[in-house]
CSV table of C-alpha atoms and ligand atoms in Angstrom, one decimal:
chain,number,residue,atom,x,y,z
A,340,MET,CA,84.1,-20.9,-1.6
A,341,SER,CA,83.7,-20.2,-5.2
A,342,ASN,CA,81.7,-23.3,-5.8
A,343,LEU,CA,78.9,-21.7,-4.3
A,344,TYR,CA,78.7,-20.0,-7.4
A,345,GLY,CA,78.2,-19.8,-11.0
A,346,ASP,CA,74.9,-19.5,-13.8
A,347,PHE,CA,72.3,-21.7,-12.3
A,348,ASN,CA,69.5,-22.8,-15.3
A,349,GLN,CA,66.6,-23.9,-11.7
A,350,LYS,CA,64.1,-21.4,-10.8
A,351,ILE,CA,65.3,-18.7,-8.4
A,352,ASP,CA,63.9,-19.2,-4.8
A,353,TYR,CA,64.8,-15.4,-3.3
A,354,VAL,CA,65.6,-12.6,-4.5
A,355,PHE,CA,67.7,-10.0,-2.6
A,356,LYS,CA,67.3,-6.1,-2.7
A,357,ILE,CA,70.4,-4.5,-1.4
A,358,VAL,CA,71.5,-1.1,-1.5
A,359,LEU,CA,75.3,0.6,-1.4
A,360,ILE,CA,75.9,3.9,0.5
A,361,GLY,CA,78.3,5.7,1.7
A,362,ASP,CA,81.0,9.2,0.6
A,363,SER,CA,82.1,8.7,-2.7
A,364,ALA,CA,84.8,7.2,-3.7
A,365,VAL,CA,85.1,5.2,-0.8
A,366,GLY,CA,85.1,1.9,-3.2
A,367,LYS,CA,81.0,1.3,-3.6
A,368,SER,CA,81.0,0.4,-7.2
A,369,GLN,CA,84.4,-1.7,-6.6
A,370,LEU,CA,83.4,-3.6,-3.9
A,371,LEU,CA,80.3,-4.4,-6.0
A,372,SER,CA,82.2,-5.1,-9.9
A,373,ARG,CA,85.1,-7.4,-7.2
A,374,PHE,CA,81.6,-9.6,-6.2
A,375,SER,CA,80.2,-10.4,-8.9
A,376,ARG,CA,82.6,-10.1,-11.9
A,377,ASN,CA,85.3,-10.9,-9.7
A,378,GLU,CA,87.2,-6.9,-11.5
A,379,PHE,CA,88.5,-4.0,-10.2
A,380,SER,CA,89.8,-0.9,-11.7
A,381,LEU,CA,91.9,1.8,-10.1
A,382,ASP,CA,90.0,4.1,-12.4
A,383,SER,CA,87.3,4.0,-11.7
A,384,LYS,CA,84.2,6.4,-12.2
A,385,SER,CA,82.4,8.8,-9.7
A,386,THR,CA,79.1,6.3,-10.5
A,387,ILE,CA,75.8,9.3,-12.1
A,388,GLY,CA,71.7,7.6,-10.9
A,389,VAL,CA,72.0,3.9,-9.7
A,390,GLU,CA,73.1,0.5,-11.1
A,391,PHE,CA,73.1,-2.5,-10.5
A,392,GLN,CA,74.5,-6.1,-10.9
A,393,SER,CA,72.9,-9.0,-9.7
A,394,LYS,CA,75.4,-12.8,-8.6
A,395,THR,CA,73.1,-15.8,-8.0
A,396,ILE,CA,74.8,-18.5,-5.1
A,397,VAL,CA,73.5,-21.1,-2.8
A,398,VAL,CA,72.5,-20.8,0.6
A,399,ASP,CA,70.5,-23.5,2.3
A,400,HIS,CA,70.5,-25.6,-1.0
A,401,LYS,CA,68.2,-22.6,-2.3
A,402,THR,CA,69.0,-20.1,-4.7
A,403,VAL,CA,69.3,-16.5,-3.8
A,404,LYS,CA,69.4,-13.5,-6.4
A,405,ALA,CA,71.2,-11.0,-4.8
A,406,GLN,CA,70.0,-7.6,-7.1
A,407,ILE,CA,72.7,-4.9,-6.0
A,408,TRP,CA,72.1,-1.2,-5.9
A,409,ASP,CA,74.9,1.4,-6.2
A,410,THR,CA,74.4,4.6,-6.0
A,411,ALA,CA,76.8,8.1,-6.1
A,412,GLY,CA,78.3,8.9,-2.8
A,413,GLN,CA,77.9,12.9,-4.3
A,414,GLU,CA,74.6,14.1,-3.7
A,415,ARG,CA,74.4,15.8,-6.8
A,416,TYR,CA,74.7,12.8,-8.7
A,417,ARG,CA,71.9,10.9,-6.5
A,418,ALA,CA,68.6,9.6,-7.9
A,419,VAL,CA,65.6,10.0,-6.2
A,420,THR,CA,66.2,8.4,-2.7
A,421,SER,CA,63.3,6.9,-1.8
A,422,ALA,CA,63.3,4.5,-5.1
A,423,TYR,CA,66.5,3.6,-3.9
A,424,TYR,CA,66.0,2.5,-0.3
A,425,ARG,CA,62.6,0.5,-2.2
A,426,GLY,CA,62.3,-3.2,-1.2
A,427,ALA,CA,65.8,-3.6,0.4
A,428,VAL,CA,66.5,-6.0,2.8
A,429,GLY,CA,70.0,-5.4,3.0
A,430,ALA,CA,72.3,-2.4,3.6
A,431,MET,CA,76.1,-2.5,3.1
A,432,LEU,CA,76.7,1.0,4.5
A,433,VAL,CA,80.9,1.9,3.0
A,434,TYR,CA,83.5,3.9,4.6
A,435,ASP,CA,87.6,5.0,3.8
A,436,MET,CA,89.3,3.7,6.4
A,437,THR,CA,92.4,6.3,5.4
A,438,LYS,CA,89.8,8.9,5.1
A,439,ARG,CA,88.2,9.9,8.4
A,440,GLN,CA,85.6,11.9,6.7
A,441,SER,CA,84.1,9.1,5.3
A,442,PHE,CA,83.6,7.2,8.7
A,443,ASP,CA,82.0,10.6,10.3
A,444,HIS,CA,79.9,10.8,8.0
A,445,ILE,CA,78.2,7.1,8.6
A,446,ALA,CA,75.7,8.2,11.2
A,447,ARG,CA,74.4,10.4,8.6
A,448,TRP,CA,74.2,7.6,6.0
A,449,LEU,CA,72.7,5.8,9.1
A,450,GLU,CA,70.0,7.9,9.9
A,451,GLU,CA,69.5,8.1,6.2
A,452,LEU,CA,69.3,4.7,5.4
A,453,ARG,CA,66.6,4.0,8.8
A,454,GLY,CA,64.4,7.3,7.3
A,455,HIS,CA,63.8,5.1,4.6
A,456,ALA,CA,64.1,1.9,4.1
A,457,ASP,CA,62.1,-1.1,5.7
A,458,LYS,CA,62.8,-1.2,10.0
A,459,ASN,CA,64.3,-5.0,9.4
A,460,ILE,CA,66.9,-4.5,7.3
A,461,VAL,CA,70.2,-6.0,7.5
A,462,ILE,CA,72.4,-3.7,7.9
A,463,MET,CA,76.6,-3.9,7.2
A,464,LEU,CA,79.1,-1.3,8.1
A,465,VAL,CA,82.0,-1.5,5.6
A,466,GLY,CA,86.2,-0.3,6.0
A,467,ASN,CA,86.8,-0.7,3.3
A,468,LYS,CA,90.6,-0.6,1.6
A,469,SER,CA,92.1,-2.7,3.9
A,470,ASP,CA,95.4,-2.9,1.2
A,471,LEU,CA,96.3,0.4,2.7
A,472,GLU,CA,97.4,-0.1,6.3
A,473,THR,CA,100.1,2.4,6.3
A,474,LEU,CA,97.7,5.3,5.4
A,475,ARG,CA,94.7,3.9,8.0
A,476,VAL,CA,93.3,6.1,9.9
A,477,VAL,CA,89.9,4.5,11.4
A,478,PRO,CA,90.3,2.0,13.8
A,479,THR,CA,89.2,-0.8,13.7
A,480,GLU,CA,87.9,-0.5,16.9
A,481,ASP,CA,86.4,2.5,16.8
A,482,ALA,CA,84.7,1.4,14.3
A,483,LYS,CA,83.9,-2.4,16.2
A,484,GLU,CA,82.1,-0.3,19.0
A,485,PHE,CA,80.2,2.0,16.3
A,486,ALA,CA,78.9,-0.8,14.8
A,487,GLU,CA,78.3,-3.1,17.9
A,488,ARG,CA,76.6,0.3,19.7
A,489,GLU,CA,74.1,-0.1,16.6
A,490,GLY,CA,73.5,-3.0,15.7
A,491,LEU,CA,75.5,-3.9,12.6
A,492,PHE,CA,77.6,-6.8,11.3
A,493,PHE,CA,81.0,-5.4,10.8
A,494,MET,CA,84.0,-6.3,8.2
A,495,GLU,CA,87.3,-5.0,6.7
A,496,THR,CA,87.6,-4.5,2.9
A,497,SER,CA,89.8,-4.7,0.4
A,498,ALA,CA,88.2,-4.7,-2.6
A,499,LEU,CA,91.5,-4.1,-4.4
A,500,GLU,CA,92.9,-7.6,-3.0
A,501,ALA,CA,89.6,-9.2,-2.5
A,502,ARG,CA,90.0,-9.4,1.0
A,503,ASN,CA,86.7,-10.3,3.0
A,504,VAL,CA,84.9,-8.8,0.2
A,505,ASP,CA,82.5,-12.4,-0.9
A,506,THR,CA,82.3,-12.6,3.4
A,507,ALA,CA,80.7,-9.3,4.0
A,508,PHE,CA,78.4,-10.6,0.8
A,509,LEU,CA,77.5,-13.6,2.4
A,510,THR,CA,77.0,-12.5,5.2
A,511,ILE,CA,74.8,-10.1,4.7
A,512,LEU,CA,72.8,-12.8,2.4
A,513,THR,CA,73.1,-15.9,4.8
A,514,GLU,CA,71.6,-13.3,7.9
A,515,ILE,CA,69.0,-11.8,5.3
A,516,TYR,CA,67.8,-15.3,4.7
A,517,ARG,CA,67.8,-16.6,8.3
A,518,ILE,CA,65.9,-14.0,9.1
A,519,ILE,CA,63.2,-14.7,6.0
A,520,SER,CA,63.2,-18.2,6.3
A,521,LYS,CA,62.5,-18.2,10.7
A,522,LYS,CA,59.8,-15.5,9.7
A,523,ALA,CA,58.2,-17.9,7.3
A,524,LEU,CA,58.2,-20.8,9.9
A,525,VAL,CA,56.5,-18.4,11.8
A,526,ALA,CA,54.0,-17.5,8.8
A,527,ASN,CA,53.4,-21.7,8.3
A,528,ASP,CA,52.3,-22.1,11.6
A,529,GLU,CA,50.3,-19.3,12.4
A,530,PRO,CA,48.6,-19.0,8.7
A,531,GLU,CA,46.4,-15.2,9.1
A,532,SER,CA,48.9,-13.6,11.3
A,533,GLY,CA,51.1,-11.8,8.1
A,534,GLY,CA,54.0,-12.3,10.1
A,535,ASN,CA,56.3,-12.5,7.3
A,536,ALA,CA,54.7,-9.9,5.0
A,537,THR,CA,57.5,-7.6,5.8
A,538,LEU,CA,60.6,-8.9,4.8
A,539,LEU,CA,59.0,-11.1,2.8
A,540,LYS,CA,57.7,-7.6,0.8
A,541,GLY,CA,61.7,-6.8,0.7
A,542,THR,CA,61.7,-9.9,-2.0
A,543,LYS,CA,59.5,-7.9,-4.7
A,544,ILE,CA,62.2,-6.1,-7.1
A,545,VAL,CA,61.5,-3.0,-8.6
A,546,VAL,CA,62.8,-2.7,-11.6
A,547,PRO,CA,62.5,0.0,-14.2
A,548,GLY,CA,61.1,-1.0,-16.8
A,549,GLN,CA,59.6,-4.4,-16.1
A,550,GLU,CA,57.5,-3.9,-13.3
A,551,PRO,CA,53.9,-3.9,-15.1
A,552,ASP,CA,51.6,-2.6,-13.2
A,553,THR,CA,53.5,-0.2,-11.7
A,554,LYS,CA,54.9,3.5,-12.6
A,555,PRO,CA,59.1,2.7,-14.0
A,556,ALA,CA,61.1,4.2,-11.4
A,557,LYS,CA,62.9,7.6,-12.0
A,558,PHE,CA,66.3,6.5,-12.2
A,559,SER,CA,68.9,8.3,-14.8
A,560,CYS,CA,70.2,4.8,-15.8
A,561,CYS,CA,70.1,1.5,-15.1
A,562,ALA,CA,72.6,-1.7,-15.9
A,563,SER,CA,72.0,-4.6,-15.0
A,564,SER,CA,73.9,-7.6,-15.7
B,1186,GTP,P1,81.2,6.7,-5.8
B,1186,GTP,O1,80.4,6.3,-6.6
B,1186,GTP,O2,82.0,8.4,-6.6
B,1186,GTP,O3,79.9,7.5,-4.8
B,1186,GTP,O4,82.7,6.2,-5.1
B,1186,GTP,P2,82.4,5.0,-5.4
B,1186,GTP,O5,82.2,4.8,-3.4
B,1186,GTP,O6,81.5,4.0,-5.9
B,1186,GTP,O7,84.1,5.3,-5.1
B,1186,GTP,P3,85.0,3.3,-6.0
B,1186,GTP,O8,84.7,2.5,-6.2
B,1186,GTP,O9,84.8,4.7,-7.4
B,1186,GTP,O10,86.6,3.9,-6.1
B,1186,GTP,C1,87.2,5.3,-6.2
B,1186,GTP,C2,88.5,4.8,-6.1
B,1186,GTP,O11,89.2,4.2,-5.3
B,1186,GTP,C3,89.1,4.3,-7.4
B,1186,GTP,O12,89.8,5.2,-7.7
B,1186,GTP,C4,89.1,3.4,-6.6
B,1186,GTP,O13,90.1,1.8,-7.7
B,1186,GTP,C5,89.6,2.7,-5.4
B,1186,GTP,N1,89.5,1.4,-4.5
B,1186,GTP,C6,88.7,1.0,-4.3
B,1186,GTP,N2,88.6,0.3,-4.1
B,1186,GTP,C7,89.7,0.5,-2.9
B,1186,GTP,C8,90.9,-1.1,-2.1
B,1186,GTP,O14,90.7,-1.6,-2.4
B,1186,GTP,N3,92.1,-0.2,-2.5
B,1186,GTP,C9,92.3,0.5,-2.6
B,1186,GTP,N4,93.7,0.8,-2.4
B,1186,GTP,N5,91.8,1.7,-4.1
B,1186,GTP,C10,90.5,1.1,-4.3
B,1187,MG,MG1,80.6,4.6,-7.6
């Protein structure tokens, strides 16, 4: 799939904001650095506040810029919650398949997500660290069942071995694109309906310091590529 990636000098057709959530140390930041830069670090530090990375891909001949936001799993390091979720059209709910507690907490993360995000947000449950199969405590079946019950996509990944990481992000981005392009079609048929407003709203990204007519979000830090 590497031919889908790269730097494009052409215009961006869509910007999709995706948020990463889940307990501390499940591997959110490493999934992000694997996807955006193809890098991995075994001694990665806990995230403080909010960071994001972008990556541009092509879906159906359209240029889609994924802007992926990453925050701290640890409560005390988390930034303003509603600002984090605002405008997100996709979410990855990450647990560590070697830590039962991180899976048990998924229901709470999902509740927070549903309380703050757009109701049409595309959500994927991600069981990370699949390279540690011998230490697995969360059976694939349990996670699959949970995902089916809650209407989520599901995938097991390894940021360390780059297993399923691209596939997970591409699945979510393609699904968002599918929903948005379908809504745009409906909207074209019925120009008065405004039926695409909800999801298209998500293509507006609040970049702290770069939003001319709104107050900058109160994030402690932001890194962009
Ligand atoms: P917070 O920022 O505190 O919320 O944590 P996080 O979810 O961002 O975790 P992070 O990406 O910093 O990873 C935590 C630890 O798990 C680090 O030591 C990583 O190297 C390790 N790790 C992340 N992904 C994997 C993986 O797929 N396999 C293995 N074996 N270790 C991983
Ligand atoms: Mg982190």
